Short mmCIF file of C-alpha atoms in Angstrom, two decimals:
data_model
loop_
_atom_site.label_atom_id
_atom_site.label_comp_id
_atom_site.label_asym_id
_atom_site.label_seq_id
_atom_site.Cartn_x
_atom_site.Cartn_y
_atom_site.Cartn_z
CA ASN K 69 9.70 75.37 -100.55
CA ALA K 70 10.10 71.73 -102.00
CA GLY K 71 6.45 71.03 -100.50
CA VAL K 72 5.80 67.17 -101.00
CA THR K 73 8.43 65.06 -102.67
CA GLN K 74 8.42 61.60 -104.38
CA THR K 75 10.87 59.44 -105.65
CA PRO K 76 11.17 57.83 -108.00
CA LYS K 77 8.73 59.23 -110.44
CA PHE K 78 8.76 56.25 -112.30
CA GLN K 79 9.61 52.53 -112.12
CA VAL K 80 9.35 48.83 -113.73
CA LEU K 81 9.41 45.81 -111.64
CA LYS K 82 8.98 42.30 -111.78
CA THR K 83 7.17 40.43 -109.29
CA GLY K 84 8.70 39.05 -106.51
CA GLN K 85 11.05 42.19 -106.21
CA SER K 86 10.93 44.50 -103.62
CA MET K 87 11.50 48.29 -103.68
CA THR K 88 10.40 51.56 -101.68
CA LEU K 89 9.16 54.47 -102.72
CA GLN K 90 10.23 57.26 -101.02
CA CYS K 91 8.49 60.40 -99.91
CA ALA K 92 10.07 63.64 -97.60
CA GLN K 93 8.12 67.05 -96.85
CA ASP K 94 9.58 70.12 -95.71
CA MET K 95 6.65 71.92 -93.89
CA ASN K 96 6.99 70.47 -90.65
CA HIS K 97 3.77 68.37 -90.81
CA GLU K 98 2.60 66.14 -88.33
CA TYR K 99 0.50 63.70 -90.70
CA MET K 100 1.37 61.95 -93.36
CA SER K 101 -0.24 59.64 -95.85
CA TRP K 102 0.17 57.31 -98.71
CA TYR K 103 -2.89 56.57 -101.37
CA ARG K 104 -3.06 54.48 -104.40
CA GLN K 105 -4.91 56.01 -107.75
CA ASP K 106 -6.37 53.10 -110.13
CA PRO K 107 -8.55 53.78 -112.80
CA GLY K 108 -12.46 53.41 -111.80
CA MET K 109 -11.46 53.42 -108.37
CA GLY K 110 -10.45 56.94 -107.00
CA LEU K 111 -7.57 57.49 -104.70
CA ARG K 112 -7.23 55.04 -102.00
CA LEU K 113 -5.66 54.70 -98.30
CA ILE K 114 -2.91 52.55 -97.97
CA HIS K 115 -1.18 53.74 -94.67
CA TYR K 116 -1.13 56.25 -92.73
CA SER K 117 1.09 59.09 -90.05
CA VAL K 118 0.31 61.21 -86.95
CA GLY K 119 3.46 61.54 -86.36
CA ALA K 120 7.17 60.17 -86.19
CA GLY K 121 7.02 56.93 -85.00
CA ILE K 122 3.28 56.05 -85.01
CA THR K 123 1.73 54.55 -88.67
CA ASP K 124 -1.35 52.82 -89.10
CA GLN K 125 -3.18 51.19 -91.89
CA GLY K 126 -5.34 52.33 -94.28
CA GLU K 127 -8.38 50.86 -96.49
CA VAL K 128 -5.51 48.59 -98.49
CA PRO K 129 -2.70 47.89 -96.77
CA ASN K 130 -2.07 44.84 -97.90
CA GLY K 131 1.32 43.81 -99.34
CA TYR K 132 2.83 47.29 -98.22
CA ASN K 133 4.91 48.63 -95.01
CA VAL K 134 5.57 51.50 -93.24
CA SER K 135 7.86 53.22 -91.02
CA ARG K 136 8.47 56.92 -89.84
CA SER K 137 11.56 56.97 -88.14
CA THR K 138 11.32 61.07 -88.91
CA THR K 139 8.97 63.89 -89.18
CA GLU K 140 10.35 64.59 -92.74
CA ASP K 141 10.22 61.16 -94.59
CA PHE K 142 7.53 58.61 -94.85
CA PRO K 143 8.74 55.89 -97.36
CA LEU K 144 6.16 52.91 -98.60
CA ARG K 145 7.80 49.57 -99.33
CA LEU K 146 6.70 46.98 -101.26
CA LEU K 147 7.75 43.48 -99.85
CA SER K 148 7.35 41.22 -103.02
CA ALA K 149 5.56 43.28 -105.93
CA ALA K 150 2.18 41.81 -107.89
CA PRO K 151 1.33 42.39 -110.95
CA SER K 152 -2.53 44.09 -108.72
CA GLN K 153 0.51 46.71 -107.04
CA THR K 154 0.85 48.40 -110.73
CA SER K 155 -0.52 52.01 -109.72
CA VAL K 156 0.10 55.91 -109.32
CA TYR K 157 1.54 56.03 -106.36
CA PHE K 158 0.62 59.77 -103.88
CA CYS K 159 2.43 60.58 -100.88
CA ALA K 160 -0.13 63.49 -99.27
CA SER K 161 0.62 65.31 -95.88
CA SER K 162 -0.98 68.41 -93.24
CA TYR K 163 -0.94 69.36 -90.21
CA SER K 164 -3.42 67.76 -88.17
CA SER K 165 -6.10 64.85 -88.50
CA GLY K 166 -8.11 66.37 -91.58
CA PRO K 167 -7.66 66.02 -95.14
CA PRO K 168 -3.95 66.24 -96.85
CA LEU K 169 -3.37 69.68 -97.51
CA HIS K 170 -0.55 68.39 -100.42
CA PHE K 171 0.37 65.78 -102.09
CA GLY K 172 3.62 65.18 -104.02
CA ASN K 173 3.71 64.75 -107.78
CA GLY K 174 2.87 60.70 -107.89
CA THR K 175 5.35 57.22 -108.54
CA ARG K 176 4.14 55.46 -111.59
CA LEU K 177 4.32 52.20 -111.25
CA THR K 178 4.30 48.92 -113.09
CA VAL K 179 4.61 45.51 -111.98
CA THR K 180 5.29 42.61 -114.90
CA THR U 209 -17.38 51.24 -96.71
CA GLN U 210 -18.75 54.92 -97.29
CA LEU U 211 -19.10 55.64 -101.32
CA LEU U 212 -18.85 58.54 -102.94
CA GLU U 213 -20.51 59.17 -106.58
CA GLN U 214 -19.09 62.36 -108.78
CA SER U 215 -21.34 62.76 -112.49
CA PRO U 216 -20.94 63.61 -114.62
CA GLN U 217 -17.56 60.73 -115.20
CA PHE U 218 -16.31 62.82 -118.46
CA LEU U 219 -17.26 66.50 -119.15
CA SER U 220 -16.33 68.38 -122.30
CA ILE U 221 -17.30 71.79 -123.17
CA GLN U 222 -16.12 74.70 -125.10
CA GLU U 223 -14.89 77.75 -123.64
CA GLY U 224 -17.17 80.18 -122.11
CA GLU U 225 -19.65 78.30 -120.94
CA ASN U 226 -21.13 77.22 -117.82
CA LEU U 227 -20.48 73.30 -116.14
CA THR U 228 -21.73 71.67 -112.99
CA VAL U 229 -20.69 68.72 -111.26
CA TYR U 230 -21.58 66.76 -108.78
CA CYS U 231 -20.82 64.55 -105.54
CA ASN U 232 -22.96 62.32 -103.45
CA SER U 233 -23.13 59.67 -100.77
CA SER U 234 -25.59 57.81 -98.89
CA SER U 235 -23.64 58.60 -95.21
CA VAL U 236 -23.13 62.07 -93.84
CA PHE U 237 -20.32 64.07 -94.22
CA SER U 238 -18.01 65.92 -91.50
CA SER U 239 -16.25 67.82 -94.26
CA LEU U 240 -15.79 67.76 -97.99
CA GLN U 241 -13.23 68.76 -100.01
CA TRP U 242 -12.57 69.11 -104.00
CA TYR U 243 -9.14 69.03 -105.36
CA ARG U 244 -8.07 69.26 -109.03
CA GLN U 245 -5.45 66.69 -110.67
CA GLU U 246 -3.57 67.82 -114.22
CA PRO U 247 -1.61 65.01 -115.87
CA GLY U 248 1.15 63.40 -114.18
CA GLU U 249 1.07 65.88 -110.92
CA GLY U 250 -1.02 65.05 -107.61
CA PRO U 251 -4.29 66.61 -106.71
CA VAL U 252 -4.19 70.20 -105.67
CA LEU U 253 -6.37 71.04 -103.09
CA LEU U 254 -9.36 73.44 -103.76
CA VAL U 255 -11.42 73.89 -100.85
CA THR U 256 -13.06 72.57 -97.44
CA VAL U 257 -15.97 72.45 -96.51
CA VAL U 258 -18.05 72.08 -93.05
CA THR U 259 -20.98 73.29 -93.07
CA GLY U 260 -24.67 71.84 -94.00
CA GLY U 261 -25.98 74.83 -96.85
CA GLU U 262 -22.32 76.01 -96.80
CA VAL U 263 -21.29 77.75 -100.12
CA LYS U 264 -17.78 78.81 -100.97
CA LYS U 265 -16.28 81.21 -104.04
CA LEU U 266 -12.73 80.74 -105.27
CA LYS U 267 -12.56 83.24 -108.40
CA ARG U 268 -15.12 81.64 -111.00
CA LEU U 269 -15.67 78.19 -109.16
CA THR U 270 -18.25 77.97 -106.35
CA PHE U 271 -18.51 74.90 -103.82
CA GLN U 272 -21.68 74.43 -102.32
CA PHE U 273 -22.28 71.76 -99.66
CA GLY U 274 -25.98 70.33 -99.12
CA ASP U 275 -27.91 71.04 -96.28
CA ALA U 276 -28.28 67.62 -95.02
CA ARG U 277 -24.24 66.88 -95.28
CA LYS U 278 -24.64 64.33 -97.76
CA ASP U 279 -23.59 66.05 -101.27
CA SER U 280 -22.11 68.91 -103.16
CA SER U 281 -21.56 70.95 -105.60
CA LEU U 282 -19.07 72.89 -107.81
CA HIS U 283 -20.02 75.33 -110.48
CA ILE U 284 -17.77 77.03 -112.57
CA THR U 285 -19.02 80.16 -114.71
CA ALA U 286 -17.46 81.10 -117.67
CA ALA U 287 -15.18 77.96 -118.48
CA GLN U 288 -11.56 78.27 -119.40
CA PRO U 289 -9.36 76.18 -120.83
CA GLY U 290 -6.83 76.36 -117.65
CA ASP U 291 -9.86 74.74 -115.72
CA THR U 292 -9.55 71.18 -118.11
CA GLY U 293 -8.08 68.51 -115.06
CA LEU U 294 -9.81 66.37 -112.66
CA TYR U 295 -11.90 67.29 -110.47
CA LEU U 296 -11.90 65.37 -107.32
CA CYS U 297 -14.70 65.24 -104.29
CA ALA U 298 -13.51 63.43 -100.88
CA GLY U 299 -15.37 62.99 -98.06
CA GLU U 300 -14.44 62.88 -94.22
CA PHE U 301 -16.61 61.02 -92.16
CA LEU U 302 -17.56 61.30 -88.33
CA ASN U 303 -16.30 58.13 -86.96
CA TRP U 304 -12.92 58.51 -88.64
CA ARG U 305 -12.28 62.04 -86.94
CA THR U 306 -9.76 61.10 -84.23
CA SER U 307 -8.06 58.73 -86.37
CA GLY U 308 -5.78 60.65 -88.52
CA SER U 309 -6.37 61.96 -92.24
CA ARG U 310 -8.37 59.61 -93.30
CA LEU U 311 -10.89 60.33 -96.40
CA THR U 312 -12.79 58.50 -98.85
CA PHE U 313 -12.08 59.84 -102.20
CA GLY U 314 -14.53 59.86 -105.28
CA GLU U 315 -13.71 58.36 -109.21
CA GLY U 316 -13.17 62.43 -110.65
CA THR U 317 -14.69 63.79 -113.38
CA GLN U 318 -12.93 64.73 -116.22
CA LEU U 319 -13.21 68.23 -116.94
CA THR U 320 -12.00 69.25 -121.03
CA VAL U 321 -12.40 72.75 -121.89
CA ASN U 322 -11.97 73.58 -125.45
CA PRO U 323 -10.85 76.60 -126.62
#
């Protein structure tokens, strides 16, 4: 049972580049979410999804896009990377509305 | 924006000592979660408390939810080096219950237990 799998684990981008952070879960969870973790800021919600085809914005959505074409996958797209997006990104899932039950191991992104 | 304050930010103790970390807010939570995070990994859910005054135990860890549901504490008895990690509390607020999995996280308490 893989749980929540995130790829890549590390990524370095130049300002203005785009990329997609991948997230997949094999637990048939309806709810998935993306957080970023920064020193002194805790985890902040970027986007979330309550099921395939449904997404919504969280606390800090600017500069990020998401889609949910299947229950299993919830990719996060950075459209034009900025140094302020340097962070550790976590994907999480849960059965229903409520707190995340499972987190992935994160993607550490550096934007230069 | 609801804020969660955790204290202390850093705690370094010797193996065998007891400790308590705190999570406080001015807002009422519908539920509160405690997670532990180790370096290079994602947070792992330890417990959820939902009722004011509720106490839950997980081996040497005791979690308490305040009567007014605005605060929580985590007490560790006879700490071991394996307890080392970042302890995060996360509060779920009443007006977000129908909007999916949305929480406010505290900044965390970094605990180091020295052998």
